[in-house]
Short mmCIF file of C-alpha atoms in Angstrom, two decimals:
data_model
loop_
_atom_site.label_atom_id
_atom_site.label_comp_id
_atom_site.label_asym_id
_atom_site.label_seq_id
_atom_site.Cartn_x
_atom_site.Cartn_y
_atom_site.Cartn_z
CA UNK A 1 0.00 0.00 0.00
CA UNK A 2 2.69 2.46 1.35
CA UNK A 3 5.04 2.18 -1.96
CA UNK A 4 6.21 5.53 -3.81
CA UNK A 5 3.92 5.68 -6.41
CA UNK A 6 1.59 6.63 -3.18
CA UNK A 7 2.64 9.78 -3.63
CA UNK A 8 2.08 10.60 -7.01
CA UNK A 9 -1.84 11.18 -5.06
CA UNK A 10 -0.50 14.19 -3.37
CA UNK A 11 1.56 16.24 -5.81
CA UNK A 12 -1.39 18.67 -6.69
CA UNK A 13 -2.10 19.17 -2.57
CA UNK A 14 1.48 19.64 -2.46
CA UNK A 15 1.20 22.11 -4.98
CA UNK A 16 -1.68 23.63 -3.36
CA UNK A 17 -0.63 23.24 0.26
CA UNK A 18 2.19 25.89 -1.43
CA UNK A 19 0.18 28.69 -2.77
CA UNK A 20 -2.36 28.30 -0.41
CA UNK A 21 0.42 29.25 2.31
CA UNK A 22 1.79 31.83 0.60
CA UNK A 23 -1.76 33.67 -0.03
CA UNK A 24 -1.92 32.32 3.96
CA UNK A 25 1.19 35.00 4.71
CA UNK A 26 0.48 37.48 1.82
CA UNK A 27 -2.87 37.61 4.02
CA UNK A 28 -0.99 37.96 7.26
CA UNK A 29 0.90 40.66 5.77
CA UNK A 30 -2.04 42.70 4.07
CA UNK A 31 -4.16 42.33 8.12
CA UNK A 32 -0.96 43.54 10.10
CA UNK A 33 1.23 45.05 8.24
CA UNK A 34 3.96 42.84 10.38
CA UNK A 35 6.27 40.05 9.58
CA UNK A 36 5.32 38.74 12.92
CA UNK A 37 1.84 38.71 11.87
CA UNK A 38 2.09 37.09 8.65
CA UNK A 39 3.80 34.35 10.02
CA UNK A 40 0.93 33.89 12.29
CA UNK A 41 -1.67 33.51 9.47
CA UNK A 42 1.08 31.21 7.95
CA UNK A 43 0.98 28.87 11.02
CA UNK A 44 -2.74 29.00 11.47
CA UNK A 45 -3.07 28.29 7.90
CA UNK A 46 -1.36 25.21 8.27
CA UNK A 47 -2.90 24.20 11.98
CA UNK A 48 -6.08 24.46 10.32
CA UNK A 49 -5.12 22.67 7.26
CA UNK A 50 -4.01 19.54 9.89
CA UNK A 51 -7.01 19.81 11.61
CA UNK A 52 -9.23 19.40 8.62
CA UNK A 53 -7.63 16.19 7.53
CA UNK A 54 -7.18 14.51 11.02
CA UNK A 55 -11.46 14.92 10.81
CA UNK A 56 -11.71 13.96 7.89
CA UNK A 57 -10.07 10.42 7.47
CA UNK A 58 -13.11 8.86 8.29
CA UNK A 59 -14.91 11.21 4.92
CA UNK A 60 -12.41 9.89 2.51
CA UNK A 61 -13.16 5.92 3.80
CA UNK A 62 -16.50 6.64 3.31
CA UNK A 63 -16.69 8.75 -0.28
CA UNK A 64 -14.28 5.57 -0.91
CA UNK A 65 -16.59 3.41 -0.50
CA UNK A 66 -19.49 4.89 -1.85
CA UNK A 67 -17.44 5.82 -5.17
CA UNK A 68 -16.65 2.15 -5.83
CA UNK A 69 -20.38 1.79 -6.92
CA UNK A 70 -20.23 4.84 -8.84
CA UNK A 71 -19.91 4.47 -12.81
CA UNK A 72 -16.54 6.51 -14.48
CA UNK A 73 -18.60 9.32 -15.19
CA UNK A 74 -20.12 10.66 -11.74
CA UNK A 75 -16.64 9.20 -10.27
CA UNK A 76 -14.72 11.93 -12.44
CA UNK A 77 -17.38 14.41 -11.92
CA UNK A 78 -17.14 14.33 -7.78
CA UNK A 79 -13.25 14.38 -8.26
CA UNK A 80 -13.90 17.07 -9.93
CA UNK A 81 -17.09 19.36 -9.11
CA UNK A 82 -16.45 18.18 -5.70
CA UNK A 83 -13.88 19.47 -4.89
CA UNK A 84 -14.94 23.06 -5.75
CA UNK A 85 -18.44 22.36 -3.74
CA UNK A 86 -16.14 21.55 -0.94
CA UNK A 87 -13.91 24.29 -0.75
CA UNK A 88 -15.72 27.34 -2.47
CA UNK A 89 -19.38 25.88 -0.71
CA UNK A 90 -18.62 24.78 2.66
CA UNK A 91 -15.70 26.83 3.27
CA UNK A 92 -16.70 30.05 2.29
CA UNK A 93 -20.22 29.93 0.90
CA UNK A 94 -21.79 28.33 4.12
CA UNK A 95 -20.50 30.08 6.64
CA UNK A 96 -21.51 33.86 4.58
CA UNK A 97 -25.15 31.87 4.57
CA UNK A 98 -25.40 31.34 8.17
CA UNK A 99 -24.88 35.25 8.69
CA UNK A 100 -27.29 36.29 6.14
CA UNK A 101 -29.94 33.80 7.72
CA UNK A 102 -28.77 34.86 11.61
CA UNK A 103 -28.40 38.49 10.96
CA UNK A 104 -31.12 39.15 8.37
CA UNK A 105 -28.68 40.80 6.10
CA UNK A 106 -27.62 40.12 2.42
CA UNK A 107 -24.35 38.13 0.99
CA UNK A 108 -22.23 41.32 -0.04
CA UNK A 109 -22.88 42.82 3.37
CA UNK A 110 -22.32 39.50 5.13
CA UNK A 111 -18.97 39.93 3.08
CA UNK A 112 -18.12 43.31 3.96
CA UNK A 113 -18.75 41.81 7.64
CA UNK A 114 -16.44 39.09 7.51
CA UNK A 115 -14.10 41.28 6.16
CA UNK A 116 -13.73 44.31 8.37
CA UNK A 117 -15.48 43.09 11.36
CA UNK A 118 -14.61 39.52 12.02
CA UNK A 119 -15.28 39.55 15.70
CA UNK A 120 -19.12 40.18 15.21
CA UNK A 121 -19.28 38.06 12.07
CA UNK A 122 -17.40 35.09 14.33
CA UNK A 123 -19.93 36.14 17.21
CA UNK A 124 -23.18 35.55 14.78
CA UNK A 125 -21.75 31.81 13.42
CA UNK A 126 -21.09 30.78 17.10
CA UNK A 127 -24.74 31.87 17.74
CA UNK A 128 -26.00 29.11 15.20
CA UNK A 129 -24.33 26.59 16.60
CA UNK A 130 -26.87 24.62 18.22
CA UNK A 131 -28.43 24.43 15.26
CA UNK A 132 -25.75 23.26 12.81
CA UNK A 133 -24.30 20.59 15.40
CA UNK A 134 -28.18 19.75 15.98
CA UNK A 135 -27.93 18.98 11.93
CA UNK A 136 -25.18 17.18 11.53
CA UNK A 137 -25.52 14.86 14.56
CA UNK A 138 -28.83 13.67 13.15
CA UNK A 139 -27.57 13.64 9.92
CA UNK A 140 -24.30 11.92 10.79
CA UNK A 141 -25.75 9.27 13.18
CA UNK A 142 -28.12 8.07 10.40
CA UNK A 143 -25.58 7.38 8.11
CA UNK A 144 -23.56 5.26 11.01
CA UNK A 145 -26.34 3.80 11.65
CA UNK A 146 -27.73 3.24 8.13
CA UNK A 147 -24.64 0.94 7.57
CA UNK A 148 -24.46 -1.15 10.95
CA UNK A 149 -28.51 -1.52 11.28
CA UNK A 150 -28.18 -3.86 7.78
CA UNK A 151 -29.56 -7.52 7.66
CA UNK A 152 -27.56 -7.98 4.41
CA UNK A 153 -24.23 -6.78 6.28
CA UNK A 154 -21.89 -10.08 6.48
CA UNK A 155 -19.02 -8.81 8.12
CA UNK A 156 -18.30 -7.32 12.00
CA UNK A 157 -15.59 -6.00 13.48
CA UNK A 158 -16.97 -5.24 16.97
CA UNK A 159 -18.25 -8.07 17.01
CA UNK A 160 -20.66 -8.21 19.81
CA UNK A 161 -21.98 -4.71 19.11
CA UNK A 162 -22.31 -4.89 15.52
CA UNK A 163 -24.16 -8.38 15.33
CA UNK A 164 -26.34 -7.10 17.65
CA UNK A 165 -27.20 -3.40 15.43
CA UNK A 166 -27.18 -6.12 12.76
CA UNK A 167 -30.40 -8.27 13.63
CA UNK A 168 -32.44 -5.41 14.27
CA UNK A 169 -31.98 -4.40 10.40
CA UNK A 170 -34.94 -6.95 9.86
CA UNK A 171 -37.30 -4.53 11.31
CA UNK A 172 -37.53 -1.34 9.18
CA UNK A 173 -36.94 2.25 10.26
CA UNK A 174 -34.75 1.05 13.34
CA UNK A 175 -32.48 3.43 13.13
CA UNK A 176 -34.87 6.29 12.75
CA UNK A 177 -35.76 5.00 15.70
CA UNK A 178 -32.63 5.07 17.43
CA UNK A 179 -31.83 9.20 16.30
CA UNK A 180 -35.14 10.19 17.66
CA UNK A 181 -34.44 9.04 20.97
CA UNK A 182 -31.09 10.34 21.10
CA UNK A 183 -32.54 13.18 19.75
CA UNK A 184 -35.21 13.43 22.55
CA UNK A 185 -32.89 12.15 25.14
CA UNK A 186 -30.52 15.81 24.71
CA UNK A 187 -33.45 17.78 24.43
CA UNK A 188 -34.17 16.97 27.23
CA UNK A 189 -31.05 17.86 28.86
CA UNK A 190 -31.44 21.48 27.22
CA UNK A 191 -32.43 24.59 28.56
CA UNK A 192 -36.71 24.73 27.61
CA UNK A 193 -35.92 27.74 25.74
CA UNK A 194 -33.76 26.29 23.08
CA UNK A 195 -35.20 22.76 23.29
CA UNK A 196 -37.72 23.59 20.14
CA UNK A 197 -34.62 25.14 17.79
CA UNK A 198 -32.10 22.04 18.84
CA UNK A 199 -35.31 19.22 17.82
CA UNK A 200 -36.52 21.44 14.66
CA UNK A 201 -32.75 21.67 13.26
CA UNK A 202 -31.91 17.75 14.31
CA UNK A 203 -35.16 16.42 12.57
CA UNK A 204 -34.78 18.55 9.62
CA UNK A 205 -31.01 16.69 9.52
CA UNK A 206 -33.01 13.68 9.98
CA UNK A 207 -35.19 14.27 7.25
CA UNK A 208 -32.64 15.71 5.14
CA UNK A 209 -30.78 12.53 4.75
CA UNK A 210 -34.03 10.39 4.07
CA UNK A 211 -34.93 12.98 1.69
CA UNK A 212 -31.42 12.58 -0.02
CA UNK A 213 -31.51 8.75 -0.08
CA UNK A 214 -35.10 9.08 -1.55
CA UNK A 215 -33.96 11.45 -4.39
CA UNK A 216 -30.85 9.27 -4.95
CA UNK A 217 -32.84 6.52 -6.00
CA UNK A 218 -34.96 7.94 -7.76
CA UNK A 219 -32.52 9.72 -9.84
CA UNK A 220 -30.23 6.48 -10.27
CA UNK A 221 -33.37 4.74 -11.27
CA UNK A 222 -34.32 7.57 -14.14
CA UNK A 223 -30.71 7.45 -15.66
CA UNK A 224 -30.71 3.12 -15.47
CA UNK A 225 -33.67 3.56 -18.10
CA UNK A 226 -32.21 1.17 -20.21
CA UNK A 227 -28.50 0.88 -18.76
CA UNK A 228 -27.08 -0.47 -15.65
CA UNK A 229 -26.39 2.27 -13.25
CA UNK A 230 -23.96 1.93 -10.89
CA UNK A 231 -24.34 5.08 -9.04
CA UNK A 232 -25.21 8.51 -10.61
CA UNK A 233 -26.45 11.71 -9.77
CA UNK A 234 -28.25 10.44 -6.97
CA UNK A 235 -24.95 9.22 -5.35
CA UNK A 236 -23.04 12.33 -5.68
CA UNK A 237 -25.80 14.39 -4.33
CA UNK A 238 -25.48 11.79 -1.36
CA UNK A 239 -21.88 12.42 -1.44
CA UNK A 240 -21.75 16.11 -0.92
CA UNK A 241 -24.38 16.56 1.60
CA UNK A 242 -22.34 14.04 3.53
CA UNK A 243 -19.10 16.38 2.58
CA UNK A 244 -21.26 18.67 3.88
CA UNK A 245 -22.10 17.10 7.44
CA UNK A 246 -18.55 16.33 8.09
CA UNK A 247 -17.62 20.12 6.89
CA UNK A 248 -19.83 21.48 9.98
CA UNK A 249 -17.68 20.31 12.58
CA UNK A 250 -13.97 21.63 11.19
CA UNK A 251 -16.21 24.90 9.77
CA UNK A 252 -17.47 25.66 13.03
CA UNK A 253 -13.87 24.85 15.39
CA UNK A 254 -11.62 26.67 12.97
CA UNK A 255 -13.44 29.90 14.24
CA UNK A 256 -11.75 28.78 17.52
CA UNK A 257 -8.25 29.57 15.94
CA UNK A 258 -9.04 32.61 13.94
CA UNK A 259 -11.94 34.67 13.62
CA UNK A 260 -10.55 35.40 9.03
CA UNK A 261 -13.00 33.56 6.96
CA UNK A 262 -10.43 33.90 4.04
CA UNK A 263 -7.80 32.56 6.88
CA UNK A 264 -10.60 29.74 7.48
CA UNK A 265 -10.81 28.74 3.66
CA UNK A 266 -7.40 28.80 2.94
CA UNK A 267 -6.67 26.45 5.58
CA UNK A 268 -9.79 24.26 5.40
CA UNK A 269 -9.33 24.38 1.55
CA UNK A 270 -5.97 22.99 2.24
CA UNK A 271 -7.15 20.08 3.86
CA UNK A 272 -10.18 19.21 1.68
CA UNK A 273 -7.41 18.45 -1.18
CA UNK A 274 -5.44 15.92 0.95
CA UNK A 275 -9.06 14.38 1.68
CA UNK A 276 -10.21 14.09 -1.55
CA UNK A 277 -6.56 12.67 -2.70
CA UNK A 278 -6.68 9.97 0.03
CA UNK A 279 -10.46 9.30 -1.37
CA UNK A 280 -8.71 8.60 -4.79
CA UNK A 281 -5.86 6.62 -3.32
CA UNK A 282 -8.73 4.41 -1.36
CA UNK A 283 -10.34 3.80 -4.65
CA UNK A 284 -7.67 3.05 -7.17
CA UNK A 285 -5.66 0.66 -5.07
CA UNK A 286 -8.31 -1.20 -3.59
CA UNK A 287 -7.73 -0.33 0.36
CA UNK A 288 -11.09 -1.01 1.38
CA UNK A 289 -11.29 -4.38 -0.42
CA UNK A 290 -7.47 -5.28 1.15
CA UNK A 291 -8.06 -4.02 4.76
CA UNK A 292 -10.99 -5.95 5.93
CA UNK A 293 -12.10 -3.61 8.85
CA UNK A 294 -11.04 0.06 7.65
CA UNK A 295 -14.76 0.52 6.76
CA UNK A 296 -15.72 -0.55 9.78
CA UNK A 297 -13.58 1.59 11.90
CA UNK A 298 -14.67 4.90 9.76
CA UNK A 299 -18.68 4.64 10.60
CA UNK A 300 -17.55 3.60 14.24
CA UNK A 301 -15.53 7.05 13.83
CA UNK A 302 -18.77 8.78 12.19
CA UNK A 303 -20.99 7.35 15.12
CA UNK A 304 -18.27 8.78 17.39
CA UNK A 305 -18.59 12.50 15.71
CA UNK A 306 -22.56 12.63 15.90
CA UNK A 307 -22.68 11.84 19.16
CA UNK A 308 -19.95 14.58 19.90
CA UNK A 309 -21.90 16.87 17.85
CA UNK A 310 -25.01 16.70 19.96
CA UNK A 311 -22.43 16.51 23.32
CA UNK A 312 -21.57 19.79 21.55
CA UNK A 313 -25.04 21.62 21.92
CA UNK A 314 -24.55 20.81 25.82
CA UNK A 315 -20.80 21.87 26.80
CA UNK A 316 -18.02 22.89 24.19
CA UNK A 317 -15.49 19.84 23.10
CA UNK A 318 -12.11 20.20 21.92
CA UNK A 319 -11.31 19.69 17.99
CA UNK A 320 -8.56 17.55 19.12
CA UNK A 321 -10.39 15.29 21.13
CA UNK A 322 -12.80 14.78 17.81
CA UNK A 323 -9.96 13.99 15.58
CA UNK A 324 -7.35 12.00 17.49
CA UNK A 325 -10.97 9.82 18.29
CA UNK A 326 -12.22 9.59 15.17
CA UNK A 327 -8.34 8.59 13.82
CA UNK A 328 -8.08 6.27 16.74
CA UNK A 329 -11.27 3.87 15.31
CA UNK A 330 -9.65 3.97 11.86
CA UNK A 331 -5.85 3.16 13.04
CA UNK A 332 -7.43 0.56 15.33
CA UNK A 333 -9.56 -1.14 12.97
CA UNK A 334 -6.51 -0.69 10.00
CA UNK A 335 -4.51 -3.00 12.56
CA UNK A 336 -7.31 -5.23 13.26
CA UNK A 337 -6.60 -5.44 9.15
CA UNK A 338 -3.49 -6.09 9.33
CA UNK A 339 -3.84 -9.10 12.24
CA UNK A 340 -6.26 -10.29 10.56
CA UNK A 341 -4.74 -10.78 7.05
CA UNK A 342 -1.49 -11.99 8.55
CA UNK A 343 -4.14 -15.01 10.38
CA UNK A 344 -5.52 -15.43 6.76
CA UNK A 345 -1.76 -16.18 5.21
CA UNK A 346 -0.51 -18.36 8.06
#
């Protein structure tokens, strides 16, 4: 797996990772007016940019995965597209959103806010917070538990657990089940006055991801109108609202670090290369197929972040603790590979 042709994955990041810190410091420079605080912007630049892909491991197993069913076509097209919807949508576009919706004001002022008044415009996305980690913990937690709630799954890696979430996938809707009382269950640990915004936002990420897996099929089954489809539009609209879900989290911390939203995409941006490279790497040389739990251990690592994501609504949680969990399930379940393949060839 680890051979150097790995790296021909990650020369255009490289690249990137480049200019992107150089428009990082030219940034600093044109803020301060200081050396010293160029360099700063340099070094958040690239903190952000490592915090983006140690969340986002977990998003490149599962695009992976989901891409192997995908024909050439829509496979080229999320390389592609995607990666523009990621870094121009989530990283700048959503963000400006939530302060036009919040503050009741329009994009080019929203702009003109997160340009010469970054405290306030930091201020309003930290006021929708509740909201967009009510989202994407429903959102999230149905997609965990969308794969482990599945009669048809064959393979478990946590054993005991997943065997269990297994035999329930006989009995439809389970795990809508399951994210309305988990939704219910923090409600209820909410102040009353905030309980109706937290429910409407986490069952409107609940229905959003029904309403995506509806229109996915429906669209696959339009364009398999006399052809096979192995995954179309309806698939990469899947794909990018998940992109989306796991964007909320790094979106949302990075304001943490720096209160620049051009700061925020350079650095995100940064990291949403490496992510989709590693996607591409997954796909081409067959890591999912060779490494018998990595799947596993990235919806473990996606049950792990919705649940933080609600915790989240209650009492702030470190970035750090999200990502060093979320890689711990995937390094754990890569050796749990690894063991297991070396029991295979003895």
């Amino acid at each position: 797996m680890w051979r150097p042709d790995v790296l021909k994955y990650f020369y255009w990041p490289f690249a990137v990772t480049v200019l992107a810190l150089a428009g990082a410091f030219a940034l600093g420079l044109q803020y301060s007016a200081t050396l010293s605080g160029a360099f700063g912007f340099l070094l958040i630049g690239g903190i952000l940019a490592v915090l983006e892909i140690s969340l986002s491991f977990d998003n490149a197993i599962v695009n992976a995965n989901k891409l192997e069913t995908m024909d050439e076509k829509w496979r080229k097209r999320f390389l592609t597209w995607g990666i523009l919807i990621a870094v121009f949508g989530m990283r700048i576009i959503f963000p400006l959103l939530i302060v036009v919706v919040a503050a009741g004001i329009g994009p080019i002022e929203a702009v003109r806010l997160a340009a010469t008044k970054p405290a306030e415009y930091a201020e309003i996305i930290h006021g929708a917070h509740l909201e967009i980690a009510a989202f994407g913990g429903a959102f999230l937690m149905m997609v965990a538990l969308s794969y482990f709630v599945d009669a048809e799954k064959e393979v478990d890696w946590i054993a005991g657990v997943e065997r269990g979430l297994r035999r329930f996938g006989a009995v439809k809707g389970t795990e809508i089940v399951l994210v309305l009382l988990v939704m219910m269950g923090f409600s209820t640990a909410l102040p009353e006055a905030v309980q109706d915004e937290f429910l409407f936002a986490a069952i409107f990420g609940l229905a959003t991801f029904l309403g995506v897996e509806l229109l996915g099929a429906y669209l696959d089954k339009r364009e398999a109108v006399g052809a096979v489809a192995k995954g179309g539009l309806g698939a990469f609209l899947y794909l990018e609202v998940l992109d989306a879900s796991f964007s909320f989290d790094g979106v949302i911390g990075a304001f943490a670090l720096t209160q620049n939203l051009f700061l925020i995409a350079i650095g995100l941006g940064i990291g949403a290369m490496y992510v989709r490279a590693m996607t591409l790497m997954l796909v081409e040389r067959g890591t999912l197929t060779e490494f018998r739990y990595l799947e596993h251990g990235a919806f473990w690592s996606i049950l792990v972040l919705s649940v933080i994501m609600f915790v989240q609504t209650l009492t702030p949680i470190p970035e750090l603790v999200t990502g060093l969990l979320g890689a711990g399930f995937i390094a754990l379940a890569f050796l749990s590979s690894v063991r297991y393949n070396r029991r295979v060839k003895a």
